[in-house]
mmCIF file of C-alpha atoms in Angstrom:
data_model
loop_
_atom_site.group_PDB
_atom_site.id
_atom_site.type_symbol
_atom_site.label_atom_id
_atom_site.label_comp_id
_atom_site.label_asym_id
_atom_site.label_seq_id
_atom_site.Cartn_x
_atom_site.Cartn_y
_atom_site.Cartn_z
ATOM 1 C CA UNK A 25 0.000 0.000 0.000
ATOM 2 C CA UNK A 26 2.909 2.348 0.705
ATOM 3 C CA UNK A 27 4.817 1.618 -2.508
ATOM 4 C CA UNK A 28 2.329 0.856 -5.277
ATOM 5 C CA UNK A 29 3.454 1.463 -8.849
ATOM 6 C CA UNK A 30 1.675 4.789 -9.282
ATOM 7 C CA UNK A 31 3.180 6.224 -6.083
ATOM 8 C CA UNK A 32 6.669 5.183 -7.183
ATOM 9 C CA UNK A 33 6.206 6.690 -10.640
ATOM 10 C CA UNK A 34 4.786 9.880 -9.100
ATOM 11 C CA UNK A 35 7.872 10.203 -6.897
ATOM 12 C CA UNK A 36 10.057 9.649 -9.965
ATOM 13 C CA UNK A 37 8.188 12.417 -11.820
ATOM 14 C CA UNK A 38 8.679 14.789 -8.879
ATOM 15 C CA UNK A 39 12.403 13.983 -8.919
ATOM 16 C CA UNK A 40 12.568 14.494 -12.697
ATOM 17 C CA UNK A 41 10.816 17.861 -12.463
ATOM 18 C CA UNK A 42 13.185 18.880 -9.663
ATOM 19 C CA UNK A 43 16.388 17.848 -11.451
ATOM 20 C CA UNK A 44 15.375 18.362 -15.096
ATOM 21 C CA UNK A 45 12.544 20.903 -15.213
ATOM 22 C CA UNK A 46 11.018 21.791 -18.557
ATOM 23 C CA UNK A 47 12.069 25.259 -19.675
ATOM 24 C CA UNK A 48 11.709 27.471 -22.719
ATOM 25 C CA UNK A 49 10.272 25.739 -25.782
ATOM 26 C CA UNK A 50 10.062 22.441 -23.893
ATOM 27 C CA UNK A 51 7.834 24.079 -21.290
ATOM 28 C CA UNK A 52 5.479 25.383 -24.016
ATOM 29 C CA UNK A 53 5.369 21.923 -25.589
ATOM 30 C CA UNK A 54 4.456 20.283 -22.273
ATOM 31 C CA UNK A 55 1.809 22.954 -21.635
ATOM 32 C CA UNK A 56 0.013 22.107 -24.901
ATOM 33 C CA UNK A 57 0.478 18.383 -24.359
ATOM 34 C CA UNK A 58 -1.014 18.710 -20.874
ATOM 35 C CA UNK A 59 -4.112 20.494 -22.199
ATOM 36 C CA UNK A 60 -4.657 17.701 -24.747
ATOM 37 C CA UNK A 61 -4.118 14.971 -22.144
ATOM 38 C CA UNK A 62 -6.592 16.539 -19.699
ATOM 39 C CA UNK A 63 -9.226 16.923 -22.421
ATOM 40 C CA UNK A 64 -8.790 13.244 -23.300
ATOM 41 C CA UNK A 65 -8.985 12.301 -19.601
ATOM 42 C CA UNK A 66 -12.368 13.962 -19.078
ATOM 43 C CA UNK A 67 -13.661 12.729 -22.432
ATOM 44 C CA UNK A 68 -12.982 9.184 -21.185
ATOM 45 C CA UNK A 69 -14.623 9.968 -17.821
ATOM 46 C CA UNK A 70 -17.776 11.095 -19.602
ATOM 47 C CA UNK A 71 -17.808 8.041 -21.859
ATOM 48 C CA UNK A 72 -17.398 5.678 -18.869
ATOM 49 C CA UNK A 73 -20.308 7.155 -16.865
ATOM 50 C CA UNK A 74 -23.421 4.997 -17.207
ATOM 51 C CA UNK A 75 -26.829 6.680 -17.077
ATOM 52 C CA UNK A 76 -28.268 3.548 -15.461
ATOM 53 C CA UNK A 77 -25.839 4.010 -12.571
ATOM 54 C CA UNK A 78 -26.996 7.617 -12.163
ATOM 55 C CA UNK A 79 -30.671 6.597 -12.059
ATOM 56 C CA UNK A 80 -29.940 3.723 -9.652
ATOM 57 C CA UNK A 81 -28.408 5.989 -7.032
ATOM 58 C CA UNK A 82 -30.103 9.327 -7.650
ATOM 59 C CA UNK A 83 -33.099 8.658 -5.402
ATOM 60 C CA UNK A 84 -30.952 8.449 -2.254
ATOM 61 C CA UNK A 85 -31.022 12.219 -1.816
ATOM 62 C CA UNK A 86 -30.323 12.352 1.954
ATOM 63 C CA UNK A 87 -27.061 10.473 1.507
ATOM 64 C CA UNK A 88 -26.029 12.650 -1.440
ATOM 65 C CA UNK A 89 -26.749 15.867 0.460
ATOM 66 C CA UNK A 90 -24.604 14.709 3.353
ATOM 67 C CA UNK A 91 -21.715 13.707 1.077
ATOM 68 C CA UNK A 92 -21.899 17.030 -0.795
ATOM 69 C CA UNK A 93 -22.058 18.901 2.519
ATOM 70 C CA UNK A 94 -18.928 17.130 3.745
ATOM 71 C CA UNK A 95 -17.106 17.768 0.458
ATOM 72 C CA UNK A 96 -18.018 21.395 -0.220
ATOM 73 C CA UNK A 97 -18.971 22.787 3.226
ATOM 74 C CA UNK A 98 -17.289 20.843 6.035
ATOM 75 C CA UNK A 99 -13.867 20.637 4.356
ATOM 76 C CA UNK A 100 -13.664 24.405 3.556
ATOM 77 C CA UNK A 101 -14.858 25.307 7.056
ATOM 78 C CA UNK A 102 -12.146 23.119 8.562
ATOM 79 C CA UNK A 103 -9.558 24.838 6.359
ATOM 80 C CA UNK A 104 -10.735 28.277 7.462
ATOM 81 C CA UNK A 105 -10.984 27.285 11.120
ATOM 82 C CA UNK A 106 -7.389 26.027 11.085
ATOM 83 C CA UNK A 107 -6.054 29.296 9.628
ATOM 84 C CA UNK A 108 -4.620 30.679 12.906
ATOM 85 C CA UNK A 109 -2.508 27.523 13.251
ATOM 86 C CA UNK A 110 -1.723 26.611 9.638
ATOM 87 C CA UNK A 111 -0.801 30.053 8.294
ATOM 88 C CA UNK A 112 2.183 30.632 10.631
ATOM 89 C CA UNK A 113 3.058 26.914 10.564
ATOM 90 C CA UNK A 114 3.090 26.369 6.779
ATOM 91 C CA UNK A 115 3.390 29.840 5.321
ATOM 92 C CA UNK A 116 0.964 31.626 3.013
ATOM 93 C CA UNK A 117 1.550 29.631 -0.187
ATOM 94 C CA UNK A 118 1.185 26.158 1.350
ATOM 95 C CA UNK A 119 -1.817 27.328 3.370
ATOM 96 C CA UNK A 120 -3.462 28.446 0.128
ATOM 97 C CA UNK A 121 -2.707 24.972 -1.202
ATOM 98 C CA UNK A 122 -4.513 23.501 1.816
ATOM 99 C CA UNK A 123 -7.524 25.738 1.132
ATOM 100 C CA UNK A 124 -7.517 24.627 -2.499
ATOM 101 C CA UNK A 125 -7.429 20.995 -1.357
ATOM 102 C CA UNK A 126 -10.429 21.631 0.912
ATOM 103 C CA UNK A 127 -12.680 22.954 -1.884
ATOM 104 C CA UNK A 128 -12.007 20.203 -4.425
ATOM 105 C CA UNK A 129 -14.648 17.614 -5.407
ATOM 106 C CA UNK A 130 -14.395 14.012 -4.282
ATOM 107 C CA UNK A 131 -12.845 11.139 -6.173
ATOM 108 C CA UNK A 132 -14.808 8.809 -8.452
ATOM 109 C CA UNK A 133 -12.887 5.589 -9.059
ATOM 110 C CA UNK A 134 -11.312 5.061 -5.634
ATOM 111 C CA UNK A 135 -14.436 6.067 -3.681
ATOM 112 C CA UNK A 136 -16.490 3.500 -5.602
ATOM 113 C CA UNK A 137 -13.771 0.838 -5.374
ATOM 114 C CA UNK A 138 -13.346 1.200 -1.602
ATOM 115 C CA UNK A 139 -17.115 1.302 -1.059
ATOM 116 C CA UNK A 140 -17.492 -1.925 -3.014
ATOM 117 C CA UNK A 141 -14.637 -3.631 -1.142
ATOM 118 C CA UNK A 142 -16.049 -2.576 2.231
ATOM 119 C CA UNK A 143 -19.587 -3.754 1.422
ATOM 120 C CA UNK A 144 -21.217 -0.327 1.113
ATOM 121 C CA UNK A 145 -23.984 1.053 -1.093
ATOM 122 C CA UNK A 146 -22.254 0.937 -4.486
ATOM 123 C CA UNK A 147 -25.052 2.456 -6.684
ATOM 124 C CA UNK A 148 -25.305 5.429 -4.324
ATOM 125 C CA UNK A 149 -21.505 5.767 -4.339
ATOM 126 C CA UNK A 150 -21.450 5.836 -8.148
ATOM 127 C CA UNK A 151 -24.098 8.547 -8.287
ATOM 128 C CA UNK A 152 -22.655 10.617 -5.440
ATOM 129 C CA UNK A 153 -19.059 10.507 -6.667
ATOM 130 C CA UNK A 154 -19.987 11.299 -10.272
ATOM 131 C CA UNK A 155 -22.228 14.209 -9.250
ATOM 132 C CA UNK A 156 -19.528 15.570 -6.937
ATOM 133 C CA UNK A 157 -17.035 15.597 -9.796
ATOM 134 C CA UNK A 158 -19.453 17.465 -12.078
ATOM 135 C CA UNK A 159 -20.610 19.943 -9.410
ATOM 136 C CA UNK A 160 -17.007 20.666 -8.533
ATOM 137 C CA UNK A 161 -16.446 22.178 -11.963
ATOM 138 C CA UNK A 162 -18.852 24.954 -10.919
ATOM 139 C CA UNK A 163 -18.424 25.079 -7.135
ATOM 140 C CA UNK A 164 -14.648 24.827 -6.805
ATOM 141 C CA UNK A 165 -13.836 28.010 -8.805
ATOM 142 C CA UNK A 166 -16.459 29.944 -6.816
ATOM 143 C CA UNK A 167 -15.080 28.704 -3.499
ATOM 144 C CA UNK A 168 -11.485 29.345 -4.566
ATOM 145 C CA UNK A 169 -12.365 32.886 -5.658
ATOM 146 C CA UNK A 170 -14.104 33.601 -2.353
ATOM 147 C CA UNK A 171 -11.462 32.049 -0.102
ATOM 148 C CA UNK A 172 -8.484 33.589 -1.902
ATOM 149 C CA UNK A 173 -10.041 37.039 -1.854
ATOM 150 C CA UNK A 174 -10.813 36.681 1.855
ATOM 151 C CA UNK A 175 -7.521 35.090 2.885
ATOM 152 C CA UNK A 176 -4.799 36.280 0.567
ATOM 153 C CA UNK A 177 -5.883 39.330 -1.427
ATOM 154 C CA UNK A 178 -5.571 37.260 -4.607
ATOM 155 C CA UNK A 179 -7.704 38.304 -7.556
ATOM 156 C CA UNK A 180 -9.515 35.336 -9.099
ATOM 157 C CA UNK A 181 -12.472 35.917 -11.420
ATOM 158 C CA UNK A 182 -15.005 33.138 -10.729
ATOM 159 C CA UNK A 183 -16.732 33.583 -14.095
ATOM 160 C CA UNK A 184 -13.421 33.416 -15.956
ATOM 161 C CA UNK A 185 -12.374 30.383 -13.906
ATOM 162 C CA UNK A 186 -15.678 28.579 -14.511
ATOM 163 C CA UNK A 187 -15.475 29.346 -18.226
ATOM 164 C CA UNK A 188 -11.892 28.119 -18.522
ATOM 165 C CA UNK A 189 -12.543 24.979 -16.492
ATOM 166 C CA UNK A 190 -15.765 24.259 -18.384
ATOM 167 C CA UNK A 191 -13.964 24.474 -21.720
ATOM 168 C CA UNK A 192 -11.102 22.266 -20.567
ATOM 169 C CA UNK A 193 -13.010 19.754 -18.398
ATOM 170 C CA UNK A 194 -16.803 19.941 -18.748
ATOM 171 C CA UNK A 195 -16.998 20.193 -22.552
ATOM 172 C CA UNK A 196 -14.907 17.025 -23.166
ATOM 173 C CA UNK A 197 -16.861 15.281 -20.390
ATOM 174 C CA UNK A 198 -20.239 16.104 -21.969
ATOM 175 C CA UNK A 199 -18.965 15.166 -25.431
ATOM 176 C CA UNK A 200 -17.701 11.804 -24.170
ATOM 177 C CA UNK A 201 -20.963 11.056 -22.371
ATOM 178 C CA UNK A 202 -23.048 12.025 -25.406
ATOM 179 C CA UNK A 203 -21.027 9.542 -27.503
ATOM 180 C CA UNK A 204 -21.406 6.707 -24.971
ATOM 181 C CA UNK A 205 -24.178 4.934 -26.977
ATOM 182 C CA UNK A 206 -21.647 4.410 -29.768
ATOM 183 C CA UNK A 207 -18.350 4.001 -27.897
ATOM 184 C CA UNK A 208 -19.562 2.826 -24.473
ATOM 185 C CA UNK A 209 -19.092 -0.852 -25.244
ATOM 186 C CA UNK A 210 -15.520 -0.342 -26.406
ATOM 187 C CA UNK A 211 -14.805 1.836 -23.346
ATOM 188 C CA UNK A 212 -16.166 -0.760 -20.904
ATOM 189 C CA UNK A 213 -14.207 -3.526 -22.604
ATOM 190 C CA UNK A 214 -10.895 -1.649 -22.329
ATOM 191 C CA UNK A 215 -11.315 -0.075 -18.860
ATOM 192 C CA UNK A 216 -8.056 -1.517 -17.420
ATOM 193 C CA UNK A 217 -6.008 -0.150 -20.304
ATOM 194 C CA UNK A 218 -7.805 3.207 -20.261
ATOM 195 C CA UNK A 219 -7.024 3.604 -16.553
ATOM 196 C CA UNK A 220 -3.498 4.391 -17.730
ATOM 197 C CA UNK A 221 -4.870 7.500 -19.424
ATOM 198 C CA UNK A 222 -5.926 8.819 -16.000
ATOM 199 C CA UNK A 223 -2.552 8.160 -14.432
ATOM 200 C CA UNK A 224 -0.533 9.395 -17.410
ATOM 201 C CA UNK A 225 -2.493 12.655 -17.527
ATOM 202 C CA UNK A 226 -1.948 13.277 -13.819
ATOM 203 C CA UNK A 227 1.768 12.541 -14.090
ATOM 204 C CA UNK A 228 2.108 14.844 -17.081
ATOM 205 C CA UNK A 229 0.382 17.746 -15.319
ATOM 206 C CA UNK A 230 2.423 17.192 -12.155
ATOM 207 C CA UNK A 231 5.659 17.310 -14.150
ATOM 208 C CA UNK A 232 4.612 20.448 -16.045
ATOM 209 C CA UNK A 233 3.376 22.263 -12.929
ATOM 210 C CA UNK A 234 6.333 21.346 -10.746
ATOM 211 C CA UNK A 235 8.777 22.234 -13.521
ATOM 212 C CA UNK A 236 7.380 25.763 -13.630
ATOM 213 C CA UNK A 237 7.544 26.051 -9.843
ATOM 214 C CA UNK A 238 11.078 24.644 -9.641
ATOM 215 C CA UNK A 239 12.223 27.184 -12.216
ATOM 216 C CA UNK A 240 10.641 29.866 -10.007
ATOM 217 C CA UNK A 241 12.632 28.575 -6.989
ATOM 218 C CA UNK A 242 10.174 26.243 -5.238
ATOM 219 C CA UNK A 243 12.731 24.030 -3.480
ATOM 220 C CA UNK A 244 14.917 26.957 -2.449
ATOM 221 C CA UNK A 245 12.032 28.340 -0.377
ATOM 222 C CA UNK A 246 10.535 25.034 0.856
ATOM 223 C CA UNK A 247 12.540 23.153 3.477
ATOM 224 C CA UNK A 248 12.323 19.421 4.361
ATOM 225 C CA UNK A 249 10.869 20.468 7.703
ATOM 226 C CA UNK A 250 8.027 22.284 5.941
ATOM 227 C CA UNK A 251 7.278 19.166 3.888
ATOM 228 C CA UNK A 252 7.194 17.067 7.068
ATOM 229 C CA UNK A 253 4.815 19.543 8.714
ATOM 230 C CA UNK A 254 2.613 19.568 5.615
ATOM 231 C CA UNK A 255 2.419 15.761 5.682
ATOM 232 C CA UNK A 256 1.442 15.828 9.363
ATOM 233 C CA UNK A 257 -1.243 18.448 8.694
ATOM 234 C CA UNK A 258 -2.692 16.322 5.872
ATOM 235 C CA UNK A 259 -2.788 13.282 8.179
ATOM 236 C CA UNK A 260 -4.599 15.247 10.880
ATOM 237 C CA UNK A 261 -7.088 16.707 8.391
ATOM 238 C CA UNK A 262 -7.931 13.256 7.037
ATOM 239 C CA UNK A 263 -8.311 11.835 10.573
ATOM 240 C CA UNK A 264 -10.737 14.621 11.565
ATOM 241 C CA UNK A 265 -12.791 14.231 8.372
ATOM 242 C CA UNK A 266 -12.993 10.433 8.702
ATOM 243 C CA UNK A 267 -14.190 10.792 12.286
ATOM 244 C CA UNK A 268 -16.805 13.418 11.376
ATOM 245 C CA UNK A 269 -18.175 11.527 8.360
ATOM 246 C CA UNK A 270 -18.510 8.332 10.421
ATOM 247 C CA UNK A 271 -20.173 10.241 13.271
ATOM 248 C CA UNK A 272 -22.589 12.094 10.965
ATOM 249 C CA UNK A 273 -23.605 8.832 9.301
ATOM 250 C CA UNK A 274 -24.542 7.371 12.700
ATOM 251 C CA UNK A 275 -26.096 10.630 13.911
ATOM 252 C CA UNK A 276 -28.543 10.785 11.000
ATOM 253 C CA UNK A 277 -29.489 7.123 11.310
ATOM 254 C CA UNK A 278 -28.102 5.742 8.054
ATOM 255 C CA UNK A 279 -27.677 2.004 7.554
ATOM 256 C CA UNK A 280 -24.244 0.387 7.755
ATOM 257 C CA UNK A 281 -23.973 0.230 3.951
ATOM 258 C CA UNK A 282 -24.867 3.906 3.614
ATOM 259 C CA UNK A 283 -22.443 4.918 6.390
ATOM 260 C CA UNK A 284 -19.624 3.220 4.505
ATOM 261 C CA UNK A 285 -20.550 5.164 1.371
ATOM 262 C CA UNK A 286 -20.612 8.431 3.331
ATOM 263 C CA UNK A 287 -17.185 7.793 4.877
ATOM 264 C CA UNK A 288 -15.472 6.992 1.575
ATOM 265 C CA UNK A 289 -17.415 9.537 -0.492
ATOM 266 C CA UNK A 290 -17.220 12.468 1.922
ATOM 267 C CA UNK A 291 -13.575 12.168 2.967
ATOM 268 C CA UNK A 292 -11.823 12.038 -0.412
ATOM 269 C CA UNK A 293 -10.416 14.707 -2.696
ATOM 270 C CA UNK A 294 -9.840 14.163 -6.401
ATOM 271 C CA UNK A 295 -6.361 14.473 -7.835
ATOM 272 C CA UNK A 296 -7.646 13.776 -11.351
ATOM 273 C CA UNK A 297 -9.862 16.866 -11.140
ATOM 274 C CA UNK A 298 -7.732 18.970 -8.811
ATOM 275 C CA UNK A 299 -4.522 18.931 -10.853
ATOM 276 C CA UNK A 300 -6.011 20.419 -14.061
ATOM 277 C CA UNK A 301 -8.106 22.853 -12.004
ATOM 278 C CA UNK A 302 -4.971 24.115 -10.270
ATOM 279 C CA UNK A 303 -3.388 24.705 -13.655
ATOM 280 C CA UNK A 304 -6.318 26.943 -14.619
ATOM 281 C CA UNK A 305 -6.748 28.744 -11.284
ATOM 282 C CA UNK A 306 -3.113 29.329 -10.315
ATOM 283 C CA UNK A 307 -0.162 30.657 -12.246
ATOM 284 C CA UNK A 308 3.581 30.972 -11.822
ATOM 285 C CA UNK A 309 5.088 30.270 -8.412
ATOM 286 C CA UNK A 310 1.692 29.577 -6.789
ATOM 287 C CA UNK A 311 1.031 26.457 -8.881
ATOM 288 C CA UNK A 312 3.559 24.152 -7.202
ATOM 289 C CA UNK A 313 2.544 24.953 -3.598
ATOM 290 C CA UNK A 314 -1.110 24.633 -4.626
ATOM 291 C CA UNK A 315 -0.472 21.063 -5.806
ATOM 292 C CA UNK A 316 1.781 19.792 -2.996
ATOM 293 C CA UNK A 317 -0.942 19.406 -0.308
ATOM 294 C CA UNK A 318 -3.184 17.602 -2.817
ATOM 295 C CA UNK A 319 -0.417 15.213 -3.870
ATOM 296 C CA UNK A 320 0.400 14.325 -0.261
ATOM 297 C CA UNK A 321 -3.232 14.094 0.907
ATOM 298 C CA UNK A 322 -4.125 11.914 -2.086
ATOM 299 C CA UNK A 323 -1.504 9.299 -1.264
ATOM 300 C CA UNK A 324 -2.409 9.287 2.435
ATOM 301 C CA UNK A 325 -6.139 8.889 1.760
ATOM 302 C CA UNK A 326 -5.521 5.928 -0.549
ATOM 303 C CA UNK A 327 -3.372 4.103 2.010
ATOM 304 C CA UNK A 328 -5.645 4.800 4.979
ATOM 305 C CA UNK A 329 -8.882 4.039 3.137
ATOM 306 C CA UNK A 330 -7.458 0.762 1.800
ATOM 307 C CA UNK A 331 -6.896 -0.369 5.391
ATOM 308 C CA UNK A 332 -10.346 0.871 6.447
ATOM 309 C CA UNK A 333 -12.081 -0.876 3.541
ATOM 310 C CA UNK A 334 -10.489 -4.188 4.493
ATOM 311 C CA UNK A 335 -11.529 -3.619 8.115
ATOM 312 C CA UNK A 336 -15.137 -2.933 7.094
ATOM 313 C CA UNK A 337 -15.083 -6.053 4.899
ATOM 314 C CA UNK A 338 -13.888 -8.226 7.818
ATOM 315 C CA UNK A 339 -16.556 -6.726 10.066
ATOM 316 C CA UNK A 340 -19.228 -7.498 7.494
ATOM 317 C CA UNK A 341 -18.040 -11.087 7.139
ATOM 318 C CA UNK A 342 -17.997 -11.564 10.929
ATOM 319 C CA UNK A 343 -21.495 -10.093 11.204
ATOM 320 C CA UNK A 344 -22.738 -12.422 8.472
ATOM 321 C CA UNK A 345 -21.199 -15.479 10.142
ATOM 322 C CA UNK A 346 -22.603 -14.528 13.552
ATOM 323 C CA UNK A 347 -26.047 -14.012 12.052
ATOM 324 C CA UNK A 348 -25.912 -17.437 10.404
ATOM 325 C CA UNK A 349 -24.828 -19.057 13.671
ATOM 326 C CA UNK A 350 -27.637 -17.368 15.584
ATOM 327 C CA UNK A 351 -30.145 -18.461 12.951
ATOM 328 C CA UNK A 352 -28.872 -22.071 13.133
ATOM 329 C CA UNK A 353 -29.030 -22.024 16.943
ATOM 330 C CA UNK A 354 -32.548 -20.638 16.904
ATOM 331 C CA UNK A 355 -33.653 -23.281 14.405
ATOM 332 C CA UNK A 356 -32.135 -26.086 16.520
ATOM 333 C CA UNK A 357 -33.887 -24.812 19.653
ATOM 334 C CA UNK A 358 -37.204 -24.823 17.839
#
């Protein structure tokens, strides 16, 4: 779980961007290549989304409202509440990266995969995660504009951001989904191979973004101690969110399957969506620090949630076995 292939390749890309950053004409080439890769990524996301899955989970509105509230309300409030501690601890640029992390939409693939492994409500997870990704295209730029203007005197036009993100992310997504009747079968058949498109696009954007930040002097201003503190902050944020999502699921009386969906859907942040959004919303030296908290949080959430999903699965199996034993005992007594 600590050293899966994608994590190792991501670390290699970070090292490559640090030692051999793209500059000059190479930087322009990677910028255009990144735009094309992101458009292809969201085209594939749209083509993979089944309308039957949307209909199957759309009626569970209480669960969806809670997941959206955790993603777009609870996370940003936690980021703002921690400002007195995080701003002097991390510095302004990394704190802005933490705020950006807090306003991102949730993941799609991993949230559904962990929900399925843990024995949660998979149709609701599919609907909730997909809707979160789409809503984030509109909500994240608005939240970023508001938070940056409040916290850092940064000028971000929400309408410009929404327009740029819609052209780069939403338009390919809608086009891919509209073509699903014709290409959906081919997409479903080649899902394992197409997963590489997701990872390759993320790696490409990370290299391009970090290259620009390294050229601007990222590592000369960011110490190893700051990276260690940032990692600790991401761990604490994830722990608080996991506790709150689990508590809210119990507090509102959801079933065990729904509580699992809420935990995995409401605690995750999407790197596949966040990386291209950062490229649109931030420029120059701000881009690297905006991505670092997301990169660290993403790896931590995958490792922690993998352990939690296996724990939920064992609990479900033990509950099933105990129920069968009780039923057998009751039948024998009768």
